[in-house]
Structure formats: C-alpha cells, structure tokens
Backbone as ProteinMPNN parsed JSONL, in Angstrom:
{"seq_chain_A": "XXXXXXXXXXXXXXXXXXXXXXXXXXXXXXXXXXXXXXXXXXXXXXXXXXXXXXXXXXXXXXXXXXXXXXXXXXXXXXXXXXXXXXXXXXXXXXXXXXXXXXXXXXXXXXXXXXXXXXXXXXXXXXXXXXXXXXX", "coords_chain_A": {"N_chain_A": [[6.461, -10.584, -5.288], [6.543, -12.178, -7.482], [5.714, -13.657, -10.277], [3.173, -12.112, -10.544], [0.435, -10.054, -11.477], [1.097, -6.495, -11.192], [-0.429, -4.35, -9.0], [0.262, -2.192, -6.704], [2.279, 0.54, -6.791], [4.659, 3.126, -6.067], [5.599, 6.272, -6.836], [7.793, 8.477, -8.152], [8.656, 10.421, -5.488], [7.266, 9.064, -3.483], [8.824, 6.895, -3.204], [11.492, 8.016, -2.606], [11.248, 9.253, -0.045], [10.193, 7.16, 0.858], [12.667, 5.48, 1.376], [14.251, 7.272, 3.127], [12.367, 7.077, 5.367], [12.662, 4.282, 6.082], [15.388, 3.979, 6.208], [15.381, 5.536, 8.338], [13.701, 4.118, 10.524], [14.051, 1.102, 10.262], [12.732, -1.86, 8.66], [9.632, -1.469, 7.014], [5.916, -1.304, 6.773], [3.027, -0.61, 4.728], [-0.323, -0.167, 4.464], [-3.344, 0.374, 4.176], [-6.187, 1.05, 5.5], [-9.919, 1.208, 6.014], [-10.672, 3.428, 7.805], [-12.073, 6.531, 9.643], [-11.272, 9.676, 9.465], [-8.258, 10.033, 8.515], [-7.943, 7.673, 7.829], [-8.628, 6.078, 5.141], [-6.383, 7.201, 3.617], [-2.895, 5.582, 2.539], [-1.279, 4.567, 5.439], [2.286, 4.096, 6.957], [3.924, 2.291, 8.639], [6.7, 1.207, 11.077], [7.721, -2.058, 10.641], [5.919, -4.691, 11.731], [5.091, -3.419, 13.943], [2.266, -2.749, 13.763], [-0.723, -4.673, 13.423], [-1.407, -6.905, 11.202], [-5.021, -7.764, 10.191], [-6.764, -10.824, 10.238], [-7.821, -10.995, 7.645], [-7.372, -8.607, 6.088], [-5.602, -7.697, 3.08], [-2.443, -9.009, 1.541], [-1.93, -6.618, -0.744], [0.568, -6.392, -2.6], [4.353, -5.95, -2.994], [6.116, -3.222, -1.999], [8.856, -0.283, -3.344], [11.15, -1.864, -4.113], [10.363, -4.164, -4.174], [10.483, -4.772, -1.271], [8.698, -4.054, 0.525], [5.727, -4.677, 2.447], [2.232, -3.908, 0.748], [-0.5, -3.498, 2.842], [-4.306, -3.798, 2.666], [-7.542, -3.399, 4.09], [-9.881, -5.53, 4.207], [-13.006, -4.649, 3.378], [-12.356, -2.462, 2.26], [-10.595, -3.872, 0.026], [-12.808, -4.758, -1.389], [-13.789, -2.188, -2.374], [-11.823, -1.501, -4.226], [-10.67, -3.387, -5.535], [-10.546, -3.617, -8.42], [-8.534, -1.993, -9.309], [-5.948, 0.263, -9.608], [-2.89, 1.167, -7.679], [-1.195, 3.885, -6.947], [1.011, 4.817, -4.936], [1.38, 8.104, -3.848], [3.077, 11.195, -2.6], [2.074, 14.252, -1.012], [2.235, 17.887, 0.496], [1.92, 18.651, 3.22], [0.364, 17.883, 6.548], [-0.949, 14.75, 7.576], [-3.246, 13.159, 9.848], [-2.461, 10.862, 11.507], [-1.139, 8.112, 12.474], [1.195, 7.863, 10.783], [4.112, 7.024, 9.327], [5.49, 9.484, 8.15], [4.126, 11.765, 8.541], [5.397, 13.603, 10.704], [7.554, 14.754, 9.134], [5.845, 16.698, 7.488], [4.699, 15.852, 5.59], [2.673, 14.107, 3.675], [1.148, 10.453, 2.459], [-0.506, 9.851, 0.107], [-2.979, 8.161, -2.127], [-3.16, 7.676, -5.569], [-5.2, 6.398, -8.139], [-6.226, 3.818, -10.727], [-8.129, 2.481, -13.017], [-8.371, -0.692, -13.433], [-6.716, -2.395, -16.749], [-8.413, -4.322, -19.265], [-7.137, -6.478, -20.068], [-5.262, -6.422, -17.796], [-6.992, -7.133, -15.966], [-7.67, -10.072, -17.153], [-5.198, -11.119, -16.326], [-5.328, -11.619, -13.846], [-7.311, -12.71, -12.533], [-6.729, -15.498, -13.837], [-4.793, -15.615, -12.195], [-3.651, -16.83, -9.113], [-5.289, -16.425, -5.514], [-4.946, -13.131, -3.996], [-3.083, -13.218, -0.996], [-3.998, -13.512, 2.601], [-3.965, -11.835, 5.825], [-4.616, -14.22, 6.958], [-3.104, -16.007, 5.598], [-0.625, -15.284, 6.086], [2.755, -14.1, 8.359], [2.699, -11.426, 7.662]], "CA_chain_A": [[5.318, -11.439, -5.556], [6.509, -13.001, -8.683], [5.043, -12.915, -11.732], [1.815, -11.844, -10.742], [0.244, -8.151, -12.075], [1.048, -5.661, -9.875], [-1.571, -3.405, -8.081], [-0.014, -1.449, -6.146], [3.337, 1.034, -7.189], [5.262, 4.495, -5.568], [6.0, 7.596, -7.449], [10.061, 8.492, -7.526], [8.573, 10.775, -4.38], [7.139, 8.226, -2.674], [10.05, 6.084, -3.19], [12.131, 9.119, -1.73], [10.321, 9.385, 1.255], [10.135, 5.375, 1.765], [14.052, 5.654, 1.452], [14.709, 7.897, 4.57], [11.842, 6.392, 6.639], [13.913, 2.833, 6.093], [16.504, 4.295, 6.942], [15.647, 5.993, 9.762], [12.982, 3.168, 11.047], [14.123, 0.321, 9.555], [11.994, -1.975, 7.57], [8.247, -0.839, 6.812], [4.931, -1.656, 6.004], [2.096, 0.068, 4.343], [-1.382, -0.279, 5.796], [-4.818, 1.13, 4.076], [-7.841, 0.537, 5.941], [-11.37, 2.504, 5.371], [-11.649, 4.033, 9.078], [-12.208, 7.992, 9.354], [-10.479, 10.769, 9.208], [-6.865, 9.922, 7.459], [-8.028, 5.999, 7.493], [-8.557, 5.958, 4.063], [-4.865, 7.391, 3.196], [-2.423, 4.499, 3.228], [-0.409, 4.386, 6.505], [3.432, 3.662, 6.797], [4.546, 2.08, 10.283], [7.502, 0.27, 11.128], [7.356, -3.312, 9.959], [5.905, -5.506, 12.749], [4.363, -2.658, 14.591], [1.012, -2.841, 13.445], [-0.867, -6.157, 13.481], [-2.407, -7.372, 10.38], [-5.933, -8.241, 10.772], [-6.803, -12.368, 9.286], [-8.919, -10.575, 6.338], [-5.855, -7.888, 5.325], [-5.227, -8.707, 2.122], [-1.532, -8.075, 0.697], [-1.764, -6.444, -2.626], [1.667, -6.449, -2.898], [5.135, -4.897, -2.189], [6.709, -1.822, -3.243], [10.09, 0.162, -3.291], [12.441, -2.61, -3.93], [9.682, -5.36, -3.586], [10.875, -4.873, 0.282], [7.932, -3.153, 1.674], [4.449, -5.11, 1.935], [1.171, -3.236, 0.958], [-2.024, -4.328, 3.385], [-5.222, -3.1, 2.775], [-8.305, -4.243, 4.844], [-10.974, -6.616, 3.378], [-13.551, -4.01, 2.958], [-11.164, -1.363, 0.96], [-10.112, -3.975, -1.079], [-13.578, -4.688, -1.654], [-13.972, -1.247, -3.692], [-10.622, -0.984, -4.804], [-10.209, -4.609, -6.199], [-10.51, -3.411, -9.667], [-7.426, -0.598, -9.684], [-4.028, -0.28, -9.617], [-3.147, 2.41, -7.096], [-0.198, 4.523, -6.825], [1.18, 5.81, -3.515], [2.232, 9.368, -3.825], [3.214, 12.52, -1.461], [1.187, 15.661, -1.384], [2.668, 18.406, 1.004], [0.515, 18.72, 4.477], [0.361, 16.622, 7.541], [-2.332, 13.716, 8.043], [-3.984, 13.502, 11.224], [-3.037, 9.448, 12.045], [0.114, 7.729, 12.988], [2.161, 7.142, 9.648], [5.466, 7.642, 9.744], [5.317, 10.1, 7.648], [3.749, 12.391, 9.81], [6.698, 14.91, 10.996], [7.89, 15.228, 7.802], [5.503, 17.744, 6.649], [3.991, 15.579, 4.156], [1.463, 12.849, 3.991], [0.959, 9.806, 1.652], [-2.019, 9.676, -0.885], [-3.281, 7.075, -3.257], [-3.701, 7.574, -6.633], [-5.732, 5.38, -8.646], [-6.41, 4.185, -12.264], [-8.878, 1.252, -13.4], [-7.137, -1.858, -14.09], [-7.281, -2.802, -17.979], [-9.014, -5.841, -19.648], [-5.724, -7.287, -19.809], [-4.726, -7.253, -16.604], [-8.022, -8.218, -15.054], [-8.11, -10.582, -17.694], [-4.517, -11.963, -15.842], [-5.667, -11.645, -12.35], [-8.387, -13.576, -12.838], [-5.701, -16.129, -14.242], [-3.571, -15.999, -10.641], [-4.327, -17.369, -7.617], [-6.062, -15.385, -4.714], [-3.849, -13.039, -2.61], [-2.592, -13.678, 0.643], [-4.537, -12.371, 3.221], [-3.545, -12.324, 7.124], [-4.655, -15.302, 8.003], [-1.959, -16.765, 5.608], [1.091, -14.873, 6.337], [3.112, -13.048, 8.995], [2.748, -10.024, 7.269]], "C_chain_A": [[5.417, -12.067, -6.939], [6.35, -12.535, -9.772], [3.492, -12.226, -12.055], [1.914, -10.249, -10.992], [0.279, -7.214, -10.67], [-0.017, -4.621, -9.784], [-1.404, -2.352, -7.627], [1.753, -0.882, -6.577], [3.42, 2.211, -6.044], [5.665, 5.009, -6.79], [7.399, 7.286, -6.852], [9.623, 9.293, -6.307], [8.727, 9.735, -3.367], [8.789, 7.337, -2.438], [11.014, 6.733, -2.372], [12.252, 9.154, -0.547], [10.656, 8.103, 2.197], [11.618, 4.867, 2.311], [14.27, 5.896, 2.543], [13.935, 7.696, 5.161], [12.589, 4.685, 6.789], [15.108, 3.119, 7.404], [16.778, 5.09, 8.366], [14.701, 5.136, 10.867], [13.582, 1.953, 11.296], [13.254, -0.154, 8.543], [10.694, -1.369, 7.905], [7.53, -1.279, 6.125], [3.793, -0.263, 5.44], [0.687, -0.575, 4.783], [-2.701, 0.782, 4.884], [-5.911, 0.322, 4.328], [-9.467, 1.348, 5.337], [-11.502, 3.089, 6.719], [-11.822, 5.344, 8.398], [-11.114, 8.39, 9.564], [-9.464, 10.507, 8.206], [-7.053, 8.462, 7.112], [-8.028, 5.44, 6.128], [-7.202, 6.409, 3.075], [-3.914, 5.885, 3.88], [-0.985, 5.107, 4.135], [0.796, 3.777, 6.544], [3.53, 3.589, 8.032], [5.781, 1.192, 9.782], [7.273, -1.439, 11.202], [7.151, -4.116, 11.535], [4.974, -4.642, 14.151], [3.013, -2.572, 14.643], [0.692, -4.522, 13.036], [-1.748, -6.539, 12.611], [-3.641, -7.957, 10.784], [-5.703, -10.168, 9.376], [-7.663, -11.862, 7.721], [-8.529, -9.697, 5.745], [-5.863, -8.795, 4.284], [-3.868, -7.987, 1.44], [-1.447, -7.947, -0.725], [-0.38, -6.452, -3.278], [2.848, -5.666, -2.238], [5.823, -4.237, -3.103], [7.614, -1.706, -3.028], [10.995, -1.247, -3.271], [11.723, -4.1, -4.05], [10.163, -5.882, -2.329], [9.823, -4.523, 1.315], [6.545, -3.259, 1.316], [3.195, -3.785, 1.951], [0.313, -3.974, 1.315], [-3.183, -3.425, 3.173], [-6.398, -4.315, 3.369], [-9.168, -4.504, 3.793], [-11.683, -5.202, 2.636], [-12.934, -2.754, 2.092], [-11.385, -2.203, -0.001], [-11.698, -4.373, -2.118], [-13.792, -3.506, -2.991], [-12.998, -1.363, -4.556], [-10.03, -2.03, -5.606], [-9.678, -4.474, -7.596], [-9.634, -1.844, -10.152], [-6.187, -1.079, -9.418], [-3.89, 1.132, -8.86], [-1.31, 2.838, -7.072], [0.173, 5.236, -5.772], [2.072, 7.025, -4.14], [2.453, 10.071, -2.933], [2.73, 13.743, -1.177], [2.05, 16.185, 0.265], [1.197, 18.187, 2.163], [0.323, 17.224, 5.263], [-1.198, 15.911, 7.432], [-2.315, 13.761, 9.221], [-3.952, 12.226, 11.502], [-1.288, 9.328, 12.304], [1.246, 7.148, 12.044], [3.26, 8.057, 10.119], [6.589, 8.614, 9.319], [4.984, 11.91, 8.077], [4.352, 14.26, 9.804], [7.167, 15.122, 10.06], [6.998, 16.559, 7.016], [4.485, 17.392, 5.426], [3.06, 14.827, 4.519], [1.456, 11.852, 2.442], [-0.44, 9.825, 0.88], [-1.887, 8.674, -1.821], [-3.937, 7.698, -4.681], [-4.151, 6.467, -7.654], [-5.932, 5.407, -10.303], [-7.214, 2.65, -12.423], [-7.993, 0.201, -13.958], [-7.497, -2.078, -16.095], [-7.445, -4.013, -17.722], [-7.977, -6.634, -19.453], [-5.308, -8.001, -18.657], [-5.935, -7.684, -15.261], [-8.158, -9.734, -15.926], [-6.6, -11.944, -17.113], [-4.66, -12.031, -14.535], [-6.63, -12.545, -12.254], [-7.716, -15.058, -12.565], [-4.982, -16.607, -12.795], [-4.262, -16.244, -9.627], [-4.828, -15.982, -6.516], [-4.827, -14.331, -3.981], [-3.876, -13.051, -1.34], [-3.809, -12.627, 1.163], [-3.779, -12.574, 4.743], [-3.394, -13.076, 7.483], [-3.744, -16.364, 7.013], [-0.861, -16.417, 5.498], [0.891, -14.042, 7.598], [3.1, -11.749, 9.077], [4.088, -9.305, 7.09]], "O_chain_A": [[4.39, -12.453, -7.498], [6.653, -11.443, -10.253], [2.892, -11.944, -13.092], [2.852, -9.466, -10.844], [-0.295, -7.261, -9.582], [-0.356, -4.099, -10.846], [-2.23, -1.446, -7.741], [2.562, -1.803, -6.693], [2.518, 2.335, -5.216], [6.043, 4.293, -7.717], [7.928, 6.603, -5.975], [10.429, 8.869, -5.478], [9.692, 9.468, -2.651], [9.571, 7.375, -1.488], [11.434, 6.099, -1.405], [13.338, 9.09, 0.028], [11.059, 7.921, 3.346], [11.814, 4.138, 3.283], [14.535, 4.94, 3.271], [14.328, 8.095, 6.257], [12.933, 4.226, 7.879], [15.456, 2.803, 8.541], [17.747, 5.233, 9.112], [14.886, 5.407, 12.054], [13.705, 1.616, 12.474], [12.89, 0.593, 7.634], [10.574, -0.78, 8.979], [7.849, -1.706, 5.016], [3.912, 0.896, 5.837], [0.736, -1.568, 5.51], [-2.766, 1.979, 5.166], [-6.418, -0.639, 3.75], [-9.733, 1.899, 4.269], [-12.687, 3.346, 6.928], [-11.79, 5.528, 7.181], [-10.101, 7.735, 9.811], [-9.753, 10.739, 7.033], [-6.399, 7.992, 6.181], [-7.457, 4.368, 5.934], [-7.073, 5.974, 1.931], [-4.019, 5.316, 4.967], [-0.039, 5.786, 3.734], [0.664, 2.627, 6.125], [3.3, 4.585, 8.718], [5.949, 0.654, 8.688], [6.475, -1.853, 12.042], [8.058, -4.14, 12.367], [4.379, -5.198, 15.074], [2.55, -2.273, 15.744], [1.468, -5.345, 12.55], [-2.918, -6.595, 12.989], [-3.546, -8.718, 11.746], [-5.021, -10.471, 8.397], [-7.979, -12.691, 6.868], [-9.092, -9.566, 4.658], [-6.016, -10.017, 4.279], [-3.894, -6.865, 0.933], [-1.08, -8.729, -1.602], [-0.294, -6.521, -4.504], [2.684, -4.924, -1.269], [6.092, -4.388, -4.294], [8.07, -2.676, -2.423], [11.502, -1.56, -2.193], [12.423, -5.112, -4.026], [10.301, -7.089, -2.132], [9.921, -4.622, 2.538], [5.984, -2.581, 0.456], [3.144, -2.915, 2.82], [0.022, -4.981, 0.67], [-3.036, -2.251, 3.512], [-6.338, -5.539, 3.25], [-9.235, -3.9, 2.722], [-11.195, -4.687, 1.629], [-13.571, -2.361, 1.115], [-12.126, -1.864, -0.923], [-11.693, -4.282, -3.346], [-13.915, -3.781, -4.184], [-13.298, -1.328, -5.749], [-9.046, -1.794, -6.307], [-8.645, -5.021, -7.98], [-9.945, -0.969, -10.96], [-5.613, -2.136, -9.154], [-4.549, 2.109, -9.217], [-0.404, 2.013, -7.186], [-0.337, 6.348, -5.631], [3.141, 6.93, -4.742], [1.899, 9.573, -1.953], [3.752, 14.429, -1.152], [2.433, 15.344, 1.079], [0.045, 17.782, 2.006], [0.201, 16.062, 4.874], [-2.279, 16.472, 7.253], [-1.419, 14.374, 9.801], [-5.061, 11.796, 11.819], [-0.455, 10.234, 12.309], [2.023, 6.245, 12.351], [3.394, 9.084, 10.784], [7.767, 8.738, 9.654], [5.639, 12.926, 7.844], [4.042, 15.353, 9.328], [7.316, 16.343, 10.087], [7.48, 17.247, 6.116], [3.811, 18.092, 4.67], [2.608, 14.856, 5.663], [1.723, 12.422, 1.384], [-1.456, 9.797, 1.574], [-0.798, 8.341, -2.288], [-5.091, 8.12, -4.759], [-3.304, 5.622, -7.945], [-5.872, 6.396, -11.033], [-6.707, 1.703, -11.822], [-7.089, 0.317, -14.785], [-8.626, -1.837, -16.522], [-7.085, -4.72, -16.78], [-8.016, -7.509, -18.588], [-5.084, -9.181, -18.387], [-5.82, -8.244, -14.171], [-8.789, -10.6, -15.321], [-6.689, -13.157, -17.301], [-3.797, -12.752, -14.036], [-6.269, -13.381, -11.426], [-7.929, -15.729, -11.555], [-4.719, -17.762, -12.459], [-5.398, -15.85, -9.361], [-4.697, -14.79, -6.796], [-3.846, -14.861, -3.459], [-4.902, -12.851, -0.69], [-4.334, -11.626, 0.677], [-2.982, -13.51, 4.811], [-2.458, -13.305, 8.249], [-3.583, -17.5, 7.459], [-0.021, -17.072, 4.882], [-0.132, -13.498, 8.014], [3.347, -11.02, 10.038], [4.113, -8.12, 6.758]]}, "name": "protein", "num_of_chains": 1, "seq": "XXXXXXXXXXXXXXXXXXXXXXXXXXXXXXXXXXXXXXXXXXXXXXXXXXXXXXXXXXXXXXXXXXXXXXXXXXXXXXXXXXXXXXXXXXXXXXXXXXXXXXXXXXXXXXXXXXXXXXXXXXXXXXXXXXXXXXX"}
C-alpha cells in the first residue's frame, strides 16, 4: 500500500505461522469481522475463498505486503483509531481460520495510533473498501 501509515502488522510468530499456511494453502487473506464467538479474532482463509463484503475495508497487507487485511465496516468503526498487531496465543478458536489444526489461534493486539500518524492518515486518501477492489 505504498507510502501510506500502516495499521495493521504480524509478530515474527505470526509471520511463522503465515509462512507454513502459504505454503501449505497457497496465497491468504486475513478477515476480522465483529460476529460471535471467535468473530472478533482475525480469520486466515485461503485467498479468494471468502467473499469480501462492498463495506470491508482493507487496512492493509502484511507478511511480505502479500497478504491483504479485511476488516468489516463496523469493526473498523471502533478500531479506526489503532494500529493492531496479529499475534499467536496457544489454543484452538472455534471458527474456520486456517489456523485452526495447528493448535493455535490468531489474536489481535492493539495500541492507539499517535498524533502523528493520525495526523498522516488524515493526510491520505480513504481506504479501499470492497466495493473498490477484488480483494
């Protein structure tokens, strides 16, 4: 995504992780919505598998800048004003990431954006949402 401020990062875990699901998937997206149960953990499917909604908005992409993050409207709603960090915590989630069988599960860690970089977001144009990309 350029030169714009980034939002959304992986831990060297995550990164780990995103590695051998690649490689054993192929490519991959990321995916946080607000439903229940695990809905609020962001979701890893195989790229193309899951169908962006038109109001997804991509915050960006991670590991390699190869692997888009979507989160739905209303998430980004709260979450507009952070910078989140996908990490790995041991223990299965209860949804369909691809992640799953592994033993582990993805989590978001978060941190308030500074003045700065709301003060360059502001500055950049809107981001994409569904209804202007493939995803």
């Amino acid at each position: 995504m350029g030169g714009l401020t980034r939002r959304v990062d992986l831990t060297p875990a995550a990164e780990e992780l995103v590695a051998r699901l690649t490689e054993t998937h192929g490519p991959v997206m990321f995916h946080q919505s607000g439903g229940c149960c695990d809905g609020s953990s962001p979701m890893c499917y195989p790229r193309g598998e899951f169908k962006v909604g038109g109001a997804d908005v991509l915050l960006g992409h991670v590991f390699h800048d190869d692997v888009p993050f979507w989160m739905s409207a209303d998430q980004y709603t709260y979450w507009q004003h952070t910078h989140l960090t996908v990490d790995v915590v041991p223990g299965r989630g209860s949804g369909f990431s691809l992640e799953a069988p592994e033993g582990v599960r993805f989590l978001i860690r978060s941190r308030l954006l500074t003045d700065e970089e709301l003060a360059d977001i502001e500055a950049e144009p809107p981001l994409p949402t569904g209804a202007d990309t493939s995803g």
